[in-house]
Amino acid sequence: MELRRRLRLLSVTIAATPLVLVGCTADRLPGAKQAHAAPPQLTVTPGDQSRDVPISAEVGTAVKGGKITAVRLTDDKGAQVPAEPREDGSSWVPMRPLQNSRTYTAEVTATGDKGRTTTQKTTFTTMAKSTRTAVTSVLNFTADQTYGTAMPVVVTFDPAIPKEARADVQRRLFVKTDPPQPGTWSWLADGQQVEYRAPDFWKPGTKISVRSALEGLPIGKDAIGDADRSASSKIGRQVSLDIDNASKQMSVYEDGKLLRKVPVSLGKPSTPTSSGNMVIMEKFEYTTFNTMGDPNGGYIVDVEDAQRLTNGGEFIHAAPWSEGDQGNINVSHGCTNVSNANADWLMRITQVGDLVTVKGTEVTLDQGNGWTAWNVGWDEFAKGSALPVPAGLKPTVSATPHPGVVAGGSAPAPARSNSGG
């Protein structure tokens, strides 16, 4: 009797065991429901069926749970419009302005971590040709040139860009460098000029491509951008000029090595030369200085081998009439006078974009009087950006610093002229 009872209990235990195992592995059986990865969430702008879209529009792409893997933008004739992504992936920028009163379709695909995809289309129509006032912009960076290592990328505006519109304008200014040397834009306080540079001087051989993509961009309430401009050039050898008022000498360096000392005569006390860090802006084999309209002017003179340093008319140039004074006393109207022979030699050595440092004179350089991107330190320069500047962008600390100390002023720029002196 007891034996039969034990056998029955054993058979119940054995029969019950598979039920426990089945309960632990039910999610692995055929036909069982399995969890699937959700497809990425995708938002594309402009919104579908949007109208009156500016021709500066970009294809905005916001994605959660994946990344953008394809963007195709076509016009109303089916032609593809080339576009490239911003570095932060926030949008795709057409490589040329869109056309007025045209319809475009953007098809965007995002792919999640598990391979699931989401594709979204948006169709929008651009605005008719604007009647707003066009802001005149000038890109002071020319294609197929060789510039000095201190060359900033400069864009000037007329009228000035109001403070509340500067971030939108800055987002449409693009700079690419090869090898990469990231930098930032910095605005003058009056909004008439914005300059771009990296924390350090450009490396010789760097290729720089610039695009000022402002055509059709709404600027404030009443204005619009005038044009889309692009240029690519390279950086040449490193040349710098240090001018010391105390010694009346110019020291000319190439790659940090002293090439020559040149006697100079600077501005006399009534018309002093500015102290600060300037950049060679233009070079003329022959030009005419006309100061008849200036308060302290009154002459017209032809000069040779002139190199502009400021908007206000400070040049380095040949001055045979002051050769006896060069290296001794200051007699000019603000320019740096050198001999004919030295002026000719300098023209063959220097490049637009070379750094020129003047020290020890009666006045300091006004910020914006020329290309003054190096007339302030990096931290001060970066404060002028209308957009956040990556915290990691800092100058390289070198045991052998570049000739020319970075320091400077912060006053508004005087009007550009060819006064000379």
Tab-separated table of C-alpha atoms in Angstrom:
chain	number	residue	atom	x	y	z
A	1	MET	CA	0.000	0.000	0.000
A	2	GLU	CA	2.739	2.411	1.025
A	3	LEU	CA	4.729	1.515	-2.109
A	4	ARG	CA	1.833	2.296	-4.418
A	5	ARG	CA	1.350	5.679	-2.664
A	6	ARG	CA	5.010	6.599	-3.177
A	7	LEU	CA	4.846	5.659	-6.860
A	8	ARG	CA	1.808	7.856	-7.365
A	9	LEU	CA	3.563	10.831	-5.746
A	10	LEU	CA	6.620	10.274	-7.922
A	11	SER	CA	4.553	10.168	-11.083
A	12	VAL	CA	2.829	13.437	-10.122
A	13	THR	CA	6.198	15.088	-9.495
A	14	ILE	CA	7.620	13.939	-12.848
A	15	ALA	CA	4.482	15.004	-14.709
A	16	ALA	CA	4.537	18.429	-13.090
A	17	THR	CA	8.192	19.193	-13.915
A	18	PRO	CA	7.750	19.824	-17.659
A	19	LEU	CA	5.066	22.384	-16.868
A	20	VAL	CA	7.629	24.401	-14.882
A	21	LEU	CA	10.168	24.227	-17.745
A	22	VAL	CA	7.604	25.274	-20.312
A	23	GLY	CA	6.691	28.279	-18.218
A	24	CYS	CA	10.377	29.454	-18.111
A	25	THR	CA	10.938	29.175	-21.890
A	26	ALA	CA	7.604	30.202	-23.350
A	27	ASP	CA	9.116	33.324	-25.090
A	28	ARG	CA	11.411	31.114	-27.187
A	29	LEU	CA	8.727	28.870	-28.674
A	30	PRO	CA	7.594	29.248	-32.286
A	31	GLY	CA	4.758	31.702	-32.603
A	32	ALA	CA	5.631	33.513	-29.357
A	33	LYS	CA	5.528	37.346	-29.492
A	34	GLN	CA	8.924	39.072	-29.436
A	35	ALA	CA	9.783	42.742	-28.727
A	36	HIS	CA	10.860	44.720	-31.827
A	37	ALA	CA	13.083	47.814	-31.958
A	38	ALA	CA	11.059	50.936	-32.639
A	39	PRO	CA	11.834	52.800	-35.878
A	40	PRO	CA	13.586	56.173	-35.519
A	41	GLN	CA	11.463	59.272	-35.048
A	42	LEU	CA	12.085	61.824	-37.788
A	43	THR	CA	11.091	65.478	-38.189
A	44	VAL	CA	11.853	67.321	-41.443
A	45	THR	CA	11.544	71.035	-42.227
A	46	PRO	CA	10.268	73.043	-44.040
A	47	GLY	CA	6.914	71.478	-43.218
A	48	ASP	CA	5.011	69.703	-45.954
A	49	GLN	CA	3.123	72.086	-48.263
A	50	SER	CA	4.886	75.141	-46.805
A	51	ARG	CA	4.755	78.238	-48.990
A	52	ASP	CA	6.766	81.480	-49.208
A	53	VAL	CA	9.898	79.670	-48.040
A	54	PRO	CA	13.113	81.766	-48.371
A	55	ILE	CA	15.514	80.640	-51.106
A	56	SER	CA	18.157	80.312	-48.375
A	57	ALA	CA	16.173	77.433	-46.842
A	58	GLU	CA	17.920	74.310	-45.602
A	59	VAL	CA	16.452	70.838	-45.122
A	60	GLY	CA	16.184	70.530	-41.346
A	61	THR	CA	16.585	66.987	-40.002
A	62	ALA	CA	15.819	66.145	-36.367
A	63	VAL	CA	15.986	62.428	-35.514
A	64	LYS	CA	15.567	60.366	-32.331
A	65	GLY	CA	16.683	56.767	-32.066
A	66	GLY	CA	18.806	56.750	-35.216
A	67	LYS	CA	20.771	58.822	-37.687
A	68	ILE	CA	20.182	60.354	-41.106
A	69	THR	CA	21.384	58.009	-43.834
A	70	ALA	CA	19.998	59.635	-46.987
A	71	VAL	CA	18.729	63.031	-48.124
A	72	ARG	CA	17.509	63.721	-51.637
A	73	LEU	CA	16.326	67.184	-52.679
A	74	THR	CA	14.722	67.657	-56.102
A	75	ASP	CA	13.084	70.568	-57.880
A	76	ASP	CA	9.723	70.615	-59.646
A	77	LYS	CA	11.333	69.332	-62.842
A	78	GLY	CA	12.820	66.299	-61.108
A	79	ALA	CA	16.388	67.587	-61.139
A	80	GLN	CA	18.415	66.806	-58.034
A	81	VAL	CA	19.743	69.751	-56.011
A	82	PRO	CA	23.155	68.951	-54.470
A	83	ALA	CA	23.297	69.479	-50.700
A	84	GLU	CA	25.684	68.689	-47.889
A	85	PRO	CA	25.143	68.264	-44.139
A	86	ARG	CA	26.167	70.703	-41.474
A	87	GLU	CA	28.818	69.411	-39.091
A	88	ASP	CA	26.271	69.122	-36.295
A	89	GLY	CA	23.834	67.212	-38.528
A	90	SER	CA	21.024	69.682	-37.864
A	91	SER	CA	20.311	70.301	-41.536
A	92	TRP	CA	21.397	69.743	-45.116
A	93	VAL	CA	22.476	72.883	-46.948
A	94	PRO	CA	21.843	73.214	-50.701
A	95	MET	CA	25.142	73.927	-52.442
A	96	ARG	CA	23.545	76.747	-54.422
A	97	PRO	CA	20.630	79.063	-53.619
A	98	LEU	CA	17.156	77.762	-54.398
A	99	GLN	CA	15.164	79.606	-57.048
A	100	ASN	CA	12.237	81.894	-56.424
A	101	SER	CA	8.671	80.645	-56.955
A	102	ARG	CA	9.704	77.013	-57.383
A	103	THR	CA	8.524	73.820	-55.702
A	104	TYR	CA	10.989	71.413	-54.097
A	105	THR	CA	10.668	67.968	-52.550
A	106	ALA	CA	12.984	66.612	-49.876
A	107	GLU	CA	13.028	62.889	-49.103
A	108	VAL	CA	14.867	62.027	-45.890
A	109	THR	CA	15.672	58.565	-44.527
A	110	ALA	CA	16.795	57.803	-40.980
A	111	THR	CA	18.112	54.404	-39.827
A	112	GLY	CA	17.943	53.125	-36.259
A	113	ASP	CA	20.472	50.992	-34.382
A	114	LYS	CA	18.612	47.767	-35.263
A	115	GLY	CA	18.368	48.608	-38.953
A	116	ARG	CA	14.784	49.873	-38.879
A	117	THR	CA	14.286	52.867	-41.203
A	118	THR	CA	11.928	55.795	-41.422
A	119	THR	CA	11.496	57.849	-44.596
A	120	GLN	CA	9.699	61.166	-44.721
A	121	LYS	CA	8.908	63.486	-47.625
A	122	THR	CA	8.187	67.179	-47.529
A	123	THR	CA	7.222	69.427	-50.437
A	124	PHE	CA	7.526	73.196	-50.188
A	125	THR	CA	7.361	76.249	-52.455
A	126	THR	CA	9.809	79.153	-52.320
A	127	MET	CA	8.799	82.778	-52.103
A	128	ALA	CA	8.550	85.161	-55.035
A	129	LYS	CA	11.444	87.542	-55.616
A	130	SER	CA	11.687	89.756	-52.539
A	131	THR	CA	11.080	93.487	-52.545
A	132	ARG	CA	13.041	93.935	-49.327
A	133	THR	CA	16.192	96.048	-49.294
A	134	ALA	CA	19.272	93.948	-50.076
A	135	VAL	CA	22.174	94.217	-47.635
A	136	THR	CA	25.389	94.619	-49.629
A	137	SER	CA	28.024	92.110	-48.525
A	138	VAL	CA	31.666	91.941	-49.604
A	139	LEU	CA	33.759	88.795	-49.149
A	140	ASN	CA	37.368	89.908	-48.685
A	141	PHE	CA	38.796	86.546	-49.659
A	142	THR	CA	39.582	85.961	-53.328
A	143	ALA	CA	39.862	82.676	-55.198
A	144	ASP	CA	43.164	81.170	-56.329
A	145	GLN	CA	45.399	83.375	-54.185
A	146	THR	CA	48.279	82.694	-51.827
A	147	TYR	CA	47.780	84.463	-48.499
A	148	GLY	CA	49.889	84.977	-45.411
A	149	THR	CA	49.468	82.954	-42.240
A	150	ALA	CA	47.582	85.762	-40.442
A	151	MET	CA	44.952	86.147	-43.185
A	152	PRO	CA	41.461	86.414	-41.682
A	153	VAL	CA	38.338	85.707	-43.705
A	154	VAL	CA	36.463	89.020	-43.684
A	155	VAL	CA	32.905	89.889	-44.701
A	156	THR	CA	31.717	93.519	-44.618
A	157	PHE	CA	28.124	94.752	-44.730
A	158	ASP	CA	26.282	97.889	-45.795
A	159	PRO	CA	24.120	98.667	-43.925
A	160	ALA	CA	25.393	97.077	-40.721
A	161	ILE	CA	23.827	93.868	-39.434
A	162	PRO	CA	21.655	94.466	-36.350
A	163	LYS	CA	22.639	92.491	-33.287
A	164	GLU	CA	19.483	90.367	-33.264
A	165	ALA	CA	20.144	89.161	-36.846
A	166	ARG	CA	23.843	88.307	-36.519
A	167	ALA	CA	23.382	84.676	-35.453
A	168	ASP	CA	21.245	83.959	-38.545
A	169	VAL	CA	23.819	85.600	-40.805
A	170	GLN	CA	26.748	83.833	-39.116
A	171	ARG	CA	25.096	80.441	-39.597
A	172	ARG	CA	25.249	81.054	-43.359
A	173	LEU	CA	28.993	81.761	-43.386
A	174	PHE	CA	31.019	78.588	-43.981
A	175	VAL	CA	34.777	77.980	-43.739
A	176	LYS	CA	36.544	74.673	-44.442
A	177	THR	CA	40.258	74.121	-43.939
A	178	ASP	CA	42.579	71.339	-45.055
A	179	PRO	CA	44.268	70.264	-42.839
A	180	PRO	CA	41.498	71.071	-40.351
A	181	GLN	CA	42.066	74.199	-38.240
A	182	PRO	CA	38.701	75.127	-36.749
A	183	GLY	CA	38.044	78.702	-35.709
A	184	THR	CA	35.187	81.131	-35.173
A	185	TRP	CA	33.621	84.314	-36.532
A	186	SER	CA	33.769	87.528	-34.517
A	187	TRP	CA	31.656	90.644	-35.094
A	188	LEU	CA	32.697	94.235	-34.710
A	189	ALA	CA	30.474	96.035	-32.237
A	190	ASP	CA	28.819	98.106	-34.969
A	191	GLY	CA	27.908	95.052	-37.080
A	192	GLN	CA	29.626	96.323	-40.228
A	193	GLN	CA	32.257	93.583	-40.321
A	194	VAL	CA	32.732	89.993	-39.216
A	195	GLU	CA	36.095	88.193	-39.266
A	196	TYR	CA	37.045	84.529	-39.054
A	197	ARG	CA	40.274	83.040	-37.733
A	198	ALA	CA	41.536	80.040	-35.812
A	199	PRO	CA	43.184	80.280	-32.359
A	200	ASP	CA	46.617	79.978	-34.021
A	201	PHE	CA	48.029	81.328	-37.275
A	202	TRP	CA	47.282	79.207	-40.328
A	203	LYS	CA	49.796	76.504	-41.107
A	204	PRO	CA	51.683	77.113	-44.369
A	205	GLY	CA	50.101	75.078	-47.137
A	206	THR	CA	46.613	75.110	-45.603
A	207	LYS	CA	43.779	75.184	-48.140
A	208	ILE	CA	40.827	77.378	-47.166
A	209	SER	CA	37.393	77.257	-48.809
A	210	VAL	CA	34.858	79.934	-47.944
A	211	ARG	CA	31.183	80.363	-48.752
A	212	SER	CA	29.120	83.417	-47.860
A	213	ALA	CA	25.683	81.947	-48.583
A	214	LEU	CA	23.536	85.002	-47.947
A	215	GLU	CA	21.397	85.280	-51.073
A	216	GLY	CA	17.733	85.494	-50.095
A	217	LEU	CA	18.422	85.209	-46.358
A	218	PRO	CA	15.914	87.246	-44.316
A	219	ILE	CA	17.926	89.761	-42.248
A	220	GLY	CA	15.807	91.380	-39.571
A	221	LYS	CA	12.324	92.523	-40.507
A	222	ASP	CA	13.067	94.636	-43.555
A	223	ALA	CA	16.221	93.378	-45.285
A	224	ILE	CA	17.492	90.386	-47.219
A	225	GLY	CA	20.911	88.985	-48.149
A	226	ASP	CA	22.294	90.001	-51.537
A	227	ALA	CA	24.456	87.185	-52.928
A	228	ASP	CA	25.997	83.750	-52.573
A	229	ARG	CA	29.795	83.962	-52.898
A	230	SER	CA	32.497	81.292	-52.711
A	231	ALA	CA	36.289	81.277	-52.926
A	232	SER	CA	39.123	78.825	-52.296
A	233	SER	CA	42.769	79.751	-51.779
A	234	LYS	CA	45.856	78.566	-49.921
A	235	ILE	CA	48.262	79.800	-47.269
A	236	GLY	CA	51.862	80.470	-48.245
A	237	ARG	CA	55.028	80.887	-46.231
A	238	GLN	CA	55.017	82.498	-42.803
A	239	VAL	CA	56.225	86.120	-43.022
A	240	SER	CA	55.870	88.801	-40.357
A	241	LEU	CA	57.009	92.409	-39.974
A	242	ASP	CA	57.793	93.923	-36.551
A	243	ILE	CA	58.146	97.708	-36.469
A	244	ASP	CA	59.642	99.359	-33.370
A	245	ASN	CA	59.224	103.106	-32.969
A	246	ALA	CA	61.980	103.275	-30.346
A	247	SER	CA	64.658	102.000	-32.727
A	248	LYS	CA	62.985	103.200	-35.975
A	249	GLN	CA	63.630	99.721	-37.393
A	250	MET	CA	61.476	97.087	-39.102
A	251	SER	CA	62.466	93.460	-38.476
A	252	VAL	CA	61.373	91.115	-41.282
A	253	TYR	CA	60.945	87.436	-40.379
A	254	GLU	CA	60.309	84.336	-42.465
A	255	ASP	CA	59.387	81.164	-40.568
A	256	GLY	CA	60.629	82.875	-37.396
A	257	LYS	CA	64.062	83.638	-38.884
A	258	LEU	CA	65.228	87.246	-39.199
A	259	LEU	CA	65.790	88.123	-42.864
A	260	ARG	CA	66.582	91.829	-42.667
A	261	LYS	CA	66.315	94.983	-40.572
A	262	VAL	CA	64.894	97.956	-42.473
A	263	PRO	CA	65.187	101.598	-41.299
A	264	VAL	CA	61.797	103.353	-41.147
A	265	SER	CA	60.264	106.749	-40.548
A	266	LEU	CA	56.834	106.613	-38.949
A	267	GLY	CA	54.124	109.211	-38.374
A	268	LYS	CA	55.164	112.507	-36.841
A	269	PRO	CA	53.553	113.467	-33.491
A	270	SER	CA	50.683	115.361	-35.156
A	271	THR	CA	49.820	112.371	-37.388
A	272	PRO	CA	51.134	109.317	-35.504
A	273	THR	CA	51.251	105.742	-36.763
A	274	SER	CA	48.967	103.307	-34.949
A	275	SER	CA	50.461	100.678	-32.635
A	276	GLY	CA	48.918	97.230	-32.849
A	277	ASN	CA	48.670	94.042	-34.851
A	278	MET	CA	47.648	94.640	-38.454
A	279	VAL	CA	47.447	92.527	-41.582
A	280	ILE	CA	48.565	93.501	-45.081
A	281	MET	CA	45.301	94.139	-46.951
A	282	GLU	CA	46.385	95.268	-50.438
A	283	LYS	CA	49.558	95.752	-52.435
A	284	PHE	CA	50.109	98.353	-55.183
A	285	GLU	CA	53.130	98.790	-57.393
A	286	TYR	CA	51.878	102.323	-58.061
A	287	THR	CA	49.108	104.338	-56.412
A	288	THR	CA	48.151	107.923	-55.595
A	289	PHE	CA	47.584	109.304	-52.111
A	290	ASN	CA	45.031	112.103	-52.052
A	291	THR	CA	44.430	113.784	-48.683
A	292	MET	CA	42.747	116.923	-49.935
A	293	GLY	CA	39.502	115.973	-48.185
A	294	ASP	CA	41.080	114.992	-44.860
A	295	PRO	CA	41.184	117.375	-41.853
A	296	ASN	CA	44.989	117.095	-41.626
A	297	GLY	CA	45.521	116.566	-45.350
A	298	GLY	CA	46.313	118.801	-48.238
A	299	TYR	CA	48.476	116.922	-50.719
A	300	ILE	CA	48.369	114.594	-53.705
A	301	VAL	CA	51.385	112.383	-54.283
A	302	ASP	CA	52.214	109.346	-56.412
A	303	VAL	CA	53.938	106.515	-54.540
A	304	GLU	CA	55.478	103.182	-55.439
A	305	ASP	CA	55.408	99.790	-53.717
A	306	ALA	CA	52.585	100.600	-51.296
A	307	GLN	CA	51.073	98.014	-48.927
A	308	ARG	CA	47.842	98.911	-47.110
A	309	LEU	CA	47.573	98.202	-43.364
A	310	THR	CA	44.398	100.067	-42.340
A	311	ASN	CA	41.139	101.366	-43.749
A	312	GLY	CA	42.156	104.812	-42.576
A	313	GLY	CA	45.099	105.032	-44.955
A	314	GLU	CA	48.208	103.709	-43.172
A	315	PHE	CA	50.599	102.044	-45.633
A	316	ILE	CA	54.135	100.783	-45.867
A	317	HIS	CA	55.559	102.433	-48.983
A	318	ALA	CA	58.614	103.786	-50.762
A	319	ALA	CA	59.419	107.353	-49.666
A	320	PRO	CA	62.627	108.555	-51.330
A	321	TRP	CA	61.993	112.055	-49.951
A	322	SER	CA	62.490	110.814	-46.363
A	323	GLU	CA	65.423	108.434	-46.780
A	324	GLY	CA	67.639	110.719	-44.709
A	325	ASP	CA	65.148	110.551	-41.851
A	326	GLN	CA	64.532	106.792	-41.949
A	327	GLY	CA	66.005	105.139	-38.893
A	328	ASN	CA	66.267	108.520	-37.135
A	329	ILE	CA	63.059	110.597	-36.837
A	330	ASN	CA	59.383	110.362	-37.731
A	331	VAL	CA	58.197	112.678	-40.498
A	332	SER	CA	55.286	110.892	-42.227
A	333	HIS	CA	51.534	111.478	-42.079
A	334	GLY	CA	51.012	108.064	-40.408
A	335	CYS	CA	52.545	105.695	-42.924
A	336	THR	CA	55.692	103.626	-42.578
A	337	ASN	CA	58.277	105.171	-44.908
A	338	VAL	CA	61.079	102.998	-46.304
A	339	SER	CA	63.651	103.478	-49.063
A	340	ASN	CA	62.945	102.618	-52.699
A	341	ALA	CA	65.237	99.605	-52.531
A	342	ASN	CA	63.709	98.248	-49.325
A	343	ALA	CA	60.151	98.886	-50.546
A	344	ASP	CA	60.883	96.913	-53.709
A	345	TRP	CA	62.399	94.070	-51.683
A	346	LEU	CA	59.422	93.997	-49.302
A	347	MET	CA	56.967	93.760	-52.187
A	348	ARG	CA	58.724	90.586	-53.326
A	349	ILE	CA	58.790	89.068	-49.811
A	350	THR	CA	55.348	89.850	-48.404
A	351	GLN	CA	51.867	88.490	-49.113
A	352	VAL	CA	48.412	89.859	-48.416
A	353	GLY	CA	47.570	88.347	-45.041
A	354	ASP	CA	51.029	88.767	-43.467
A	355	LEU	CA	51.115	90.068	-39.896
A	356	VAL	CA	52.537	93.552	-39.264
A	357	THR	CA	53.125	94.568	-35.636
A	358	VAL	CA	53.832	98.196	-34.712
A	359	LYS	CA	54.796	99.158	-31.168
A	360	GLY	CA	55.754	102.228	-29.186
A	361	THR	CA	53.817	104.965	-31.003
A	362	GLU	CA	51.539	107.619	-29.522
A	363	VAL	CA	48.213	105.950	-30.404
A	364	THR	CA	46.805	102.420	-30.512
A	365	LEU	CA	45.060	100.781	-33.448
A	366	ASP	CA	41.273	101.120	-33.446
A	367	GLN	CA	39.553	97.742	-33.611
A	368	GLY	CA	38.028	97.439	-37.094
A	369	ASN	CA	40.451	99.893	-38.688
A	370	GLY	CA	41.543	97.299	-41.214
A	371	TRP	CA	41.602	93.547	-40.615
A	372	THR	CA	42.158	93.531	-36.877
A	373	ALA	CA	41.397	89.907	-36.009
A	374	TRP	CA	44.859	89.533	-34.411
A	375	ASN	CA	44.701	92.822	-32.542
A	376	VAL	CA	43.013	91.101	-29.585
A	377	GLY	CA	43.670	87.826	-27.810
A	378	TRP	CA	41.663	84.677	-28.576
A	379	ASP	CA	39.280	84.916	-25.619
A	380	GLU	CA	38.333	88.486	-26.511
A	381	PHE	CA	37.992	87.600	-30.181
A	382	ALA	CA	35.707	84.640	-29.413
A	383	LYS	CA	33.392	86.876	-27.369
A	384	GLY	CA	32.435	88.564	-30.632
A	385	SER	CA	30.778	85.407	-31.997
A	386	ALA	CA	26.983	85.461	-32.263
A	387	LEU	CA	26.954	81.647	-31.885
A	388	PRO	CA	28.467	79.367	-29.218
A	389	VAL	CA	32.196	78.722	-29.612
A	390	PRO	CA	33.465	75.199	-28.782
A	391	ALA	CA	35.202	75.325	-25.415
A	392	GLY	CA	38.098	73.230	-26.711
A	393	LEU	CA	39.241	75.916	-29.153
A	394	LYS	CA	42.310	77.437	-27.507
A	395	PRO	CA	45.659	78.782	-28.769
A	396	THR	CA	48.639	76.455	-28.715
A	397	VAL	CA	51.152	77.331	-26.021
A	398	SER	CA	54.539	77.490	-27.755
A	399	ALA	CA	58.003	77.764	-26.248
A	400	THR	CA	58.993	79.823	-29.294
A	401	PRO	CA	56.102	82.239	-29.900
A	402	HIS	CA	55.455	83.815	-33.273
A	403	PRO	CA	57.161	87.226	-33.626
A	404	GLY	CA	54.607	89.907	-32.813
A	405	VAL	CA	52.682	90.040	-29.555
A	406	VAL	CA	48.902	89.799	-29.761
A	407	ALA	CA	47.368	92.757	-27.934
A	408	GLY	CA	45.133	95.583	-28.993
A	409	GLY	CA	42.414	98.196	-28.728
A	410	SER	CA	38.655	98.237	-29.035
A	411	ALA	CA	37.474	101.497	-30.598
A	412	PRO	CA	35.273	101.849	-33.713
A	413	ALA	CA	36.968	102.030	-37.103
A	414	PRO	CA	37.402	105.281	-39.039
A	415	ALA	CA	36.274	105.496	-42.668
A	416	ARG	CA	38.428	103.745	-45.256
A	417	SER	CA	40.549	106.095	-47.366
A	418	ASN	CA	43.617	106.230	-49.568
A	419	SER	CA	45.096	109.118	-47.647
A	420	GLY	CA	48.531	107.577	-47.087
A	421	GLY	CA	51.369	109.553	-45.616
